Short mmCIF file of C-alpha atoms and ligand atoms in Angstrom, two decimals:
data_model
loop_
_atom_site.label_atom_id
_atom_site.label_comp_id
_atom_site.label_asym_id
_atom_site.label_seq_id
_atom_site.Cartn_x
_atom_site.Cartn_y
_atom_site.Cartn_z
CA UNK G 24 111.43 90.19 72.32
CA UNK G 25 110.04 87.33 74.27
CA UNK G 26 110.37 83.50 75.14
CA UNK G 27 108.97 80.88 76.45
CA UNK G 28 109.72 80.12 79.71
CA UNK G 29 108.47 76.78 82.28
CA UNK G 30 108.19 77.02 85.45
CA UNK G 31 110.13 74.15 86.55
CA UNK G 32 110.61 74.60 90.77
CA UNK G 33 108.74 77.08 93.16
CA UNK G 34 109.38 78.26 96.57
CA UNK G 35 106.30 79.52 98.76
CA UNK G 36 107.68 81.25 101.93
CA UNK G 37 104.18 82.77 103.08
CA UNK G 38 100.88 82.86 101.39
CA UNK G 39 101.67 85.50 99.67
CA UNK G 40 105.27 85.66 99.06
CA UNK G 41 107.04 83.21 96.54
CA UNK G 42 110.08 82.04 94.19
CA UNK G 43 109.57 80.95 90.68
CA UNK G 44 112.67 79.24 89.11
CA UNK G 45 111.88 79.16 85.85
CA UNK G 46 113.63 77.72 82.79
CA UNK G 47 114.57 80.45 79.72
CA UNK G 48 116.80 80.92 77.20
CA UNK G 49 117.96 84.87 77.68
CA UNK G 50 120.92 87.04 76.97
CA UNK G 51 123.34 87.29 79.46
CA UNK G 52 122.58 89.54 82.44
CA UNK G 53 124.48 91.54 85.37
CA UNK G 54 123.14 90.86 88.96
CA UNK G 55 120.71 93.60 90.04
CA UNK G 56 119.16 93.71 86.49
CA UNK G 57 115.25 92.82 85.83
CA UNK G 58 113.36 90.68 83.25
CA UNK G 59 109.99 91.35 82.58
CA UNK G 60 107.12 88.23 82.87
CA UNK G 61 103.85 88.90 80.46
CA UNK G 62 100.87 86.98 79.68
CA UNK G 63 98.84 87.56 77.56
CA UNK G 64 98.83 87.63 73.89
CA UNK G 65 100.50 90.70 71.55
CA UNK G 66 96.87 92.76 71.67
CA UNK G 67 96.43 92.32 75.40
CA UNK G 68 99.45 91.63 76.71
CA UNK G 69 100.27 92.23 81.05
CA UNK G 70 103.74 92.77 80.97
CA UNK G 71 105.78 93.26 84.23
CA UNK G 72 109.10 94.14 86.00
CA UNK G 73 111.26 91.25 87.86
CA UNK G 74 113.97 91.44 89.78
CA UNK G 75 116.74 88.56 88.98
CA UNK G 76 117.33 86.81 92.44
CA UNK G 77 119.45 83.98 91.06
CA UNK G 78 123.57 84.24 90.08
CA UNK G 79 124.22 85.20 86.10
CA UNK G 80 126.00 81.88 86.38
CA UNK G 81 123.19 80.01 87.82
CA UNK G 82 120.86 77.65 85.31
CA UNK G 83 117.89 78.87 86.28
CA UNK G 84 116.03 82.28 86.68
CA UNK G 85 114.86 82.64 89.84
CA UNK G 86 112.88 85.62 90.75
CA UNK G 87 111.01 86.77 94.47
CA UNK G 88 107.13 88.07 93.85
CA UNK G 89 104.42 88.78 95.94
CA UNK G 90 100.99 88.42 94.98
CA UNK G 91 99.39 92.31 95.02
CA UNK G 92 95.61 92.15 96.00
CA UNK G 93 93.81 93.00 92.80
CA UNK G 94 97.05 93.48 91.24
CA UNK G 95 96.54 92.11 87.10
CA UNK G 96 99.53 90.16 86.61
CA UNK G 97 101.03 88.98 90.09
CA UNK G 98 97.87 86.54 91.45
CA UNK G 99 98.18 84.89 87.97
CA UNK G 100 101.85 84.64 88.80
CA UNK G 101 101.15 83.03 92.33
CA UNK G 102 99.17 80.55 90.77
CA UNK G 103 101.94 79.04 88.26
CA UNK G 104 102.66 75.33 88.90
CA UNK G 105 105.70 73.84 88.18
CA UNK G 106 105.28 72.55 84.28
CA UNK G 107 103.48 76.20 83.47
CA UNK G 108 104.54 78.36 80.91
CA UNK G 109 105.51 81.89 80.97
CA UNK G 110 106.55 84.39 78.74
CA UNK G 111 109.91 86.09 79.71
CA UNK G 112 111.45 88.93 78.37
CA UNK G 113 114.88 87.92 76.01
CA UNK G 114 116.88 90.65 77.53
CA UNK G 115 117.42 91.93 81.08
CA UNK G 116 117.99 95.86 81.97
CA UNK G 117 118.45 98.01 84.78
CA UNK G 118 121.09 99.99 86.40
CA UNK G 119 121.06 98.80 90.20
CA UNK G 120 123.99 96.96 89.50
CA UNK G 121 127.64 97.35 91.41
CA UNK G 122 129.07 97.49 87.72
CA UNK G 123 127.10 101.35 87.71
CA UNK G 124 128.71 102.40 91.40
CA UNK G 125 131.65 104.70 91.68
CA UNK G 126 134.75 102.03 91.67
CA UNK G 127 137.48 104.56 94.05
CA UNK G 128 138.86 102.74 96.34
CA UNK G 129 137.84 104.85 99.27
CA UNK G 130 134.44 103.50 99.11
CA UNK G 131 135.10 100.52 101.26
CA UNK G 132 131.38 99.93 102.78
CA UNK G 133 128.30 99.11 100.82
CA UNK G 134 124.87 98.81 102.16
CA UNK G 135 121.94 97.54 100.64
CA UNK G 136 118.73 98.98 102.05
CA UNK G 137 115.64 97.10 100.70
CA UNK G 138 112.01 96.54 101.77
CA UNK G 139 109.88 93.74 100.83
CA UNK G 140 110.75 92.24 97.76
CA UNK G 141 113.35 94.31 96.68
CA UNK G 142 115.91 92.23 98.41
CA UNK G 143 115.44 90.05 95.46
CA UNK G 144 118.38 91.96 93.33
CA UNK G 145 121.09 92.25 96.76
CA UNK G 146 120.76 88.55 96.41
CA UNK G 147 121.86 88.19 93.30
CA UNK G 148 124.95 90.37 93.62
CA UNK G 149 125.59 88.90 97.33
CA UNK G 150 125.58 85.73 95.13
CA UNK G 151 128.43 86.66 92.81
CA UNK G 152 132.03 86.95 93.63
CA UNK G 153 132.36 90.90 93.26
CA UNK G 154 131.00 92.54 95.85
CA UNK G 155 133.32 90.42 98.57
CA UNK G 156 136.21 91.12 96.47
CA UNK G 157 135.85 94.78 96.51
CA UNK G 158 134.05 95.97 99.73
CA UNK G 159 135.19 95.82 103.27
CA UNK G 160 131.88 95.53 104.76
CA UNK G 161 128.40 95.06 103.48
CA UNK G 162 125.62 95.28 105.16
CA UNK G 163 121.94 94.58 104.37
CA UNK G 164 119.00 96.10 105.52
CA UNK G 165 116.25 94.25 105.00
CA UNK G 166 112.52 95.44 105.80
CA UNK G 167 109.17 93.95 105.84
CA UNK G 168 106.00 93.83 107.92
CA UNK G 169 106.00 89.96 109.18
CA UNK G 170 108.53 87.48 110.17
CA UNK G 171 107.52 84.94 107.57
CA UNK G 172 108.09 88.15 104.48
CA UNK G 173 111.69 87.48 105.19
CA UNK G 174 112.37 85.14 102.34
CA UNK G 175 116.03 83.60 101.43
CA UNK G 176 116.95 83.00 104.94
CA UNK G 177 118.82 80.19 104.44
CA UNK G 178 121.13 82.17 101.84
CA UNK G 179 121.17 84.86 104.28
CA UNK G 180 122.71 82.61 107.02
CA UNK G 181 125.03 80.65 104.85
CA UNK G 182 126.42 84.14 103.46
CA UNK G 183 126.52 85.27 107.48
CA UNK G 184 128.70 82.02 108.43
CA UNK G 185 130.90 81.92 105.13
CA UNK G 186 132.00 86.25 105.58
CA UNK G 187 131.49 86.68 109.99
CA UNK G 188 133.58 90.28 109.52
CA UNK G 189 132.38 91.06 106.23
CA UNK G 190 128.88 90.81 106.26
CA UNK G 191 126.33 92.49 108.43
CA UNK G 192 122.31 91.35 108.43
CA UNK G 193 120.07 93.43 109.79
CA UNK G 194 116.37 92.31 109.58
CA UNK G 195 113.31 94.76 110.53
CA UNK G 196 110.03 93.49 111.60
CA UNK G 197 107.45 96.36 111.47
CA UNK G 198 104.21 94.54 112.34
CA UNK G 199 105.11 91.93 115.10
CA UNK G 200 106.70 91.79 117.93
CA UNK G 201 110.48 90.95 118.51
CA UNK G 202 109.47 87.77 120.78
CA UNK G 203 108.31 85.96 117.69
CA UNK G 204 110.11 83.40 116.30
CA UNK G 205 112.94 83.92 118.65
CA UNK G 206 114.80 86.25 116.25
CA UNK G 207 116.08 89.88 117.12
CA UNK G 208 114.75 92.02 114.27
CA UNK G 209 114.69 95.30 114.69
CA UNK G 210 110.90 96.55 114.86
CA UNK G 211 111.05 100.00 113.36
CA UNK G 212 110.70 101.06 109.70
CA UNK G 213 114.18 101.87 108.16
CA UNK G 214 113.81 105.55 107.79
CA UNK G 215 113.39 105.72 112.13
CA UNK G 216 116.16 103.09 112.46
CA UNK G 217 118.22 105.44 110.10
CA UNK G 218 117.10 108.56 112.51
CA UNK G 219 117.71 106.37 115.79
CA UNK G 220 120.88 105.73 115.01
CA UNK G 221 120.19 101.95 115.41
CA UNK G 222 121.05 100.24 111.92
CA UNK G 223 124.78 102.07 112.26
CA UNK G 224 125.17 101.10 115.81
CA UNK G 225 124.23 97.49 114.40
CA UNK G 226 127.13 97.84 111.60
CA UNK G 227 129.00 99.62 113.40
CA UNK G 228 130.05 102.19 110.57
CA UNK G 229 128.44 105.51 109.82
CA UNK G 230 127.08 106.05 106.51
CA UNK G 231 129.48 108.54 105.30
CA UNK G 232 129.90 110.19 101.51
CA UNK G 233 133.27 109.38 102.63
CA UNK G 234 133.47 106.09 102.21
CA UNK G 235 130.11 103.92 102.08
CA UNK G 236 127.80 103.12 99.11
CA UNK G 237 124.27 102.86 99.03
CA UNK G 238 122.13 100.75 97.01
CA UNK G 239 118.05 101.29 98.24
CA UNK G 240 115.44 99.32 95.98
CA UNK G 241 111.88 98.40 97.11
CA UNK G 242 109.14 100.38 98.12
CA UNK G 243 109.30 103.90 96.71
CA UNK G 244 107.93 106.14 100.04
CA UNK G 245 110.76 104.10 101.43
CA UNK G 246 113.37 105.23 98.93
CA UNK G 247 112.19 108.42 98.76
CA UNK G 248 112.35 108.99 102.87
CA UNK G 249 115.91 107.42 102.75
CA UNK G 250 116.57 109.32 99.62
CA UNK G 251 116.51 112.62 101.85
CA UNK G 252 117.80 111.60 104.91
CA UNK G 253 121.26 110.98 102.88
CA UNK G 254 121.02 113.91 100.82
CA UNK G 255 120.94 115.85 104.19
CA UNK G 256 124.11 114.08 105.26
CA UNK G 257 125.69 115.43 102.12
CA UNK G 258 125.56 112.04 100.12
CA UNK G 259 124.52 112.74 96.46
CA UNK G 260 122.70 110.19 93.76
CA UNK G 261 125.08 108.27 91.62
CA UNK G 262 124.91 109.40 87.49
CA UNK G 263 126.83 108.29 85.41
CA UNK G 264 127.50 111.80 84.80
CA UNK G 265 128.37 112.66 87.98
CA UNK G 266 129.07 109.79 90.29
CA UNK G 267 127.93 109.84 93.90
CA UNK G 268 126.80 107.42 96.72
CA UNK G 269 123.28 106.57 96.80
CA UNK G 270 121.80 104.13 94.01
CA UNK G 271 118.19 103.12 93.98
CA UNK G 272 115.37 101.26 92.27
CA UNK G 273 111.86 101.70 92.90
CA UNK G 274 109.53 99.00 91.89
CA UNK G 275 106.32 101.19 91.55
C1 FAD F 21 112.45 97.61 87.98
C2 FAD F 21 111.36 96.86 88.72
C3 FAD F 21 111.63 95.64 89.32
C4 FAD F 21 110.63 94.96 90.01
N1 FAD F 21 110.93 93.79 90.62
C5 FAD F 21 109.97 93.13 91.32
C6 FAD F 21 110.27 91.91 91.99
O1 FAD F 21 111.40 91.41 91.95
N2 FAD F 21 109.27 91.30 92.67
C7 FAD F 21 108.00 91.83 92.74
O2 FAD F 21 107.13 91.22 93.38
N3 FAD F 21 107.71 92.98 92.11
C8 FAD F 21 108.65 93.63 91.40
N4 FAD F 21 108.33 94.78 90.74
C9 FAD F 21 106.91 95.18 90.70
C10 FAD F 21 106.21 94.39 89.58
O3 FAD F 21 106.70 94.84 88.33
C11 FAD F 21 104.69 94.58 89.58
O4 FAD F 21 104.39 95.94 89.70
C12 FAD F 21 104.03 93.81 90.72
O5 FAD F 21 104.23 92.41 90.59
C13 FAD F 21 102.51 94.07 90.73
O6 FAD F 21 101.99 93.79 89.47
P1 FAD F 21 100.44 93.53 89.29
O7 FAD F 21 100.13 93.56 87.82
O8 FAD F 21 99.97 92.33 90.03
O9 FAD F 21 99.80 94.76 90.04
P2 FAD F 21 99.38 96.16 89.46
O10 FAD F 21 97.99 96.04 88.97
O11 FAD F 21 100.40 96.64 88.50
O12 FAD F 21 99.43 97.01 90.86
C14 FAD F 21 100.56 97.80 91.19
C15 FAD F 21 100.51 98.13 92.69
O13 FAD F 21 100.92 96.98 93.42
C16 FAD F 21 101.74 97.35 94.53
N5 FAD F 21 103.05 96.70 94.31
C17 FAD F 21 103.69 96.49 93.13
N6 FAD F 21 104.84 95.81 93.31
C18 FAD F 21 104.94 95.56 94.62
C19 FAD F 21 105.90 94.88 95.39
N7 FAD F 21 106.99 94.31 94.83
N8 FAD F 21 105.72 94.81 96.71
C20 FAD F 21 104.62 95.39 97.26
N9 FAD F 21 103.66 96.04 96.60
C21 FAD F 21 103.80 96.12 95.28
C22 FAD F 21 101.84 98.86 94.51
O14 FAD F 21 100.84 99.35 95.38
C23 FAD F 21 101.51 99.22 93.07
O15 FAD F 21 100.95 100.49 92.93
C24 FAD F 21 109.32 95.50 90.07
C25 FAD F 21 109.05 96.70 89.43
C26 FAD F 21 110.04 97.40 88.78
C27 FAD F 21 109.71 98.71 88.13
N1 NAP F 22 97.11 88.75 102.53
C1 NAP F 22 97.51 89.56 101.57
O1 NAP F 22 97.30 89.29 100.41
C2 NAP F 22 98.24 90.82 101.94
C3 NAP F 22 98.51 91.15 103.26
C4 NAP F 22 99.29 92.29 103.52
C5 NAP F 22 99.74 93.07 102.47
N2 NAP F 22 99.40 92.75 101.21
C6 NAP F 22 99.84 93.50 100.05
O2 NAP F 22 101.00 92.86 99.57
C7 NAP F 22 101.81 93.80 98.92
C8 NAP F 22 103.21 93.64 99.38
O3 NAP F 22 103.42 94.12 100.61
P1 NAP F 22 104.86 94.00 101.28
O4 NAP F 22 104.59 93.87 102.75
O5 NAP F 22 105.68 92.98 100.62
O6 NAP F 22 105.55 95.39 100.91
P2 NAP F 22 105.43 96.82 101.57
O7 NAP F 22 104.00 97.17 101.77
O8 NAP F 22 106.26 97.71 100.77
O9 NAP F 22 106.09 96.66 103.06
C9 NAP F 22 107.44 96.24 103.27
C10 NAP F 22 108.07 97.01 104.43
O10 NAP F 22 108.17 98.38 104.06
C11 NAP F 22 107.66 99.20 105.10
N3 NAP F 22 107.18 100.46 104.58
C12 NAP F 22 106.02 100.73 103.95
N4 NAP F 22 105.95 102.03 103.66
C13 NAP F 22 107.09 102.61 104.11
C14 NAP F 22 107.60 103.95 104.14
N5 NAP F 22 106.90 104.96 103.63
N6 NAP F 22 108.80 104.18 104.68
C15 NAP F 22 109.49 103.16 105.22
N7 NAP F 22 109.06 101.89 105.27
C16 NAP F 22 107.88 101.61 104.71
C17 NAP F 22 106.56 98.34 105.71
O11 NAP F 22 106.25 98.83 106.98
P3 NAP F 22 104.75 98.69 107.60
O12 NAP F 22 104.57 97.26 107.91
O13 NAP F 22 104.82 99.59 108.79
O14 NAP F 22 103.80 99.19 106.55
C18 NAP F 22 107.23 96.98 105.71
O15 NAP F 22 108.09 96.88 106.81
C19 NAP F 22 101.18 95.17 99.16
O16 NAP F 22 100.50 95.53 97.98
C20 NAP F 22 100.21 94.92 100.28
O17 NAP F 22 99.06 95.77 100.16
C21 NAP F 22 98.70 91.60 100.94
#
């Protein structure tokens, strides 16, 4: 099912990187969970996968999309003004949500390991009450190629000040060099920073079946690299038929 939604604010953090809020009467959804945007009418309709960035409490839907080079729906996406309309899809889905994570109370860290814009969904939970209720430490890992792909900075920095102990941010800049911009990114992918040892060092906690949780969403070489290098340290995918530590969602 699907409704019309307007694009009523957007949010351009590169030339290729942007934020639609956009205006839409849908069911109810968890943080993590998707909607899909189409155009397009029912014979030839381009339908497509969103993350939710904004709060299931907030008024708007807000969602993070990059334009794809001869991708068919995103450029059309990139060139929405505010006042365009958009069809969204009535009900979200998905299962990178904290709601689908073990709940034992040994599980006291929770990473979220994203490239790109698969940050998108962390935002929404690190948006919500729940995962600072329940976790002693999060930490997100946050990839991407250039300085100016690290969108929701400002949310980033607020959540940094508001939870010092709690909350750990650790940006990696693949494609420039760490005296841009004056900020200390790491400048490795997230599978070497794994193998270095860095991004614990950084937390300073292990990733451990014992006790941390890990939610991976973005590129899917990415999550598939991770993917093995916690297998091998004995961490197993969460089902809901047999609960482990490593939850993912790949976006192609
Ligand atoms: C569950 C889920 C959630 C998603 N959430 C988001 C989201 O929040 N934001 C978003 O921008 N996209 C997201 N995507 C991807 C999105 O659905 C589209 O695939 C993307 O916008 C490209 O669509 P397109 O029609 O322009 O390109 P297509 O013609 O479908 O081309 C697809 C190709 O584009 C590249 N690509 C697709 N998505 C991305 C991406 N996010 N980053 C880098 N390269 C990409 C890949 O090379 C892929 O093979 C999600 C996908 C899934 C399955
Ligand atoms: N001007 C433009 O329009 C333009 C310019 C550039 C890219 N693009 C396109 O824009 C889209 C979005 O790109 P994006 O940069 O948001 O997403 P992306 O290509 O998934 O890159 C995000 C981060 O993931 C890293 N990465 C890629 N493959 C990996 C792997 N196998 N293991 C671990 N890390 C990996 C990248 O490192 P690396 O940087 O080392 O790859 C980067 O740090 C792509 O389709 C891309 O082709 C467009």
């Amino acid at each position: 099912m699907w409704t019309q939604g307007q694009v009523v604010a957007r949010r351009d953090w590169s030339d290729k990187l942007f934020t639609l809020s956009i205006k839409a009467e849908i069911a109810p959804f968890i943080a993590g969970q998707f909607i899909k945007l189409s155009q397009g009418n029912t014979d030839k309709r381009i339908a497509r996968a969103y993350s939710i960035v904004s709060a299931p409490d907030a008024e708007l839907l807000e969602v993070l999309a990059v334009k794809v080079p001869d991708g068919q729906l995103s450029p059309a996406l990139h060139q929405l003004a505010i006042g365009a309309e958009i069809e969204v899809s009535t009900k979200a889905a998905g299962f990178l949500t904290l709601e689908e994570l073990p709940q034992a109370a040994n599980y006291r860290h929770l990473w979220f390991i994203a490239t790109g814009t698969g940050v998108g969904p962390f935002i929404s939970m690190l948006r919500t009450q729940a995962p600072w209720l329940k976790y002693e430490k999060i930490i997100l890992v946050y990839g991407v190629s250039y300085y100016s792909d690290l969108a929701y900075q400002d949310v980033i920095q607020q959540l940094q000040q508001q939870y010092p102990q709690q909350f750990v941010f650790i940006p990696m800049v693949t494609r420039e060099s760490k005296a841009v911009e004056g900020m200390a990114a790491l400048d490795c992918r997230i599978p070497q920073g794994l193998v270095s040892g860095e991004l614990e060092a950084l937390a300073q906690v292990d990733i451990s079946p014992l006790d941390s949780q890990v939610m991976i969403c973005g590129n899917p070489a990415m999550i598939t690299e991770v993917q093995t290098m916690l297998l091998e340290r004995g961490l197993t995918k969460n089902l809901r038929r047999a609960p482990g530590q490593i939850t993912l969602e790949k976006y192609w």
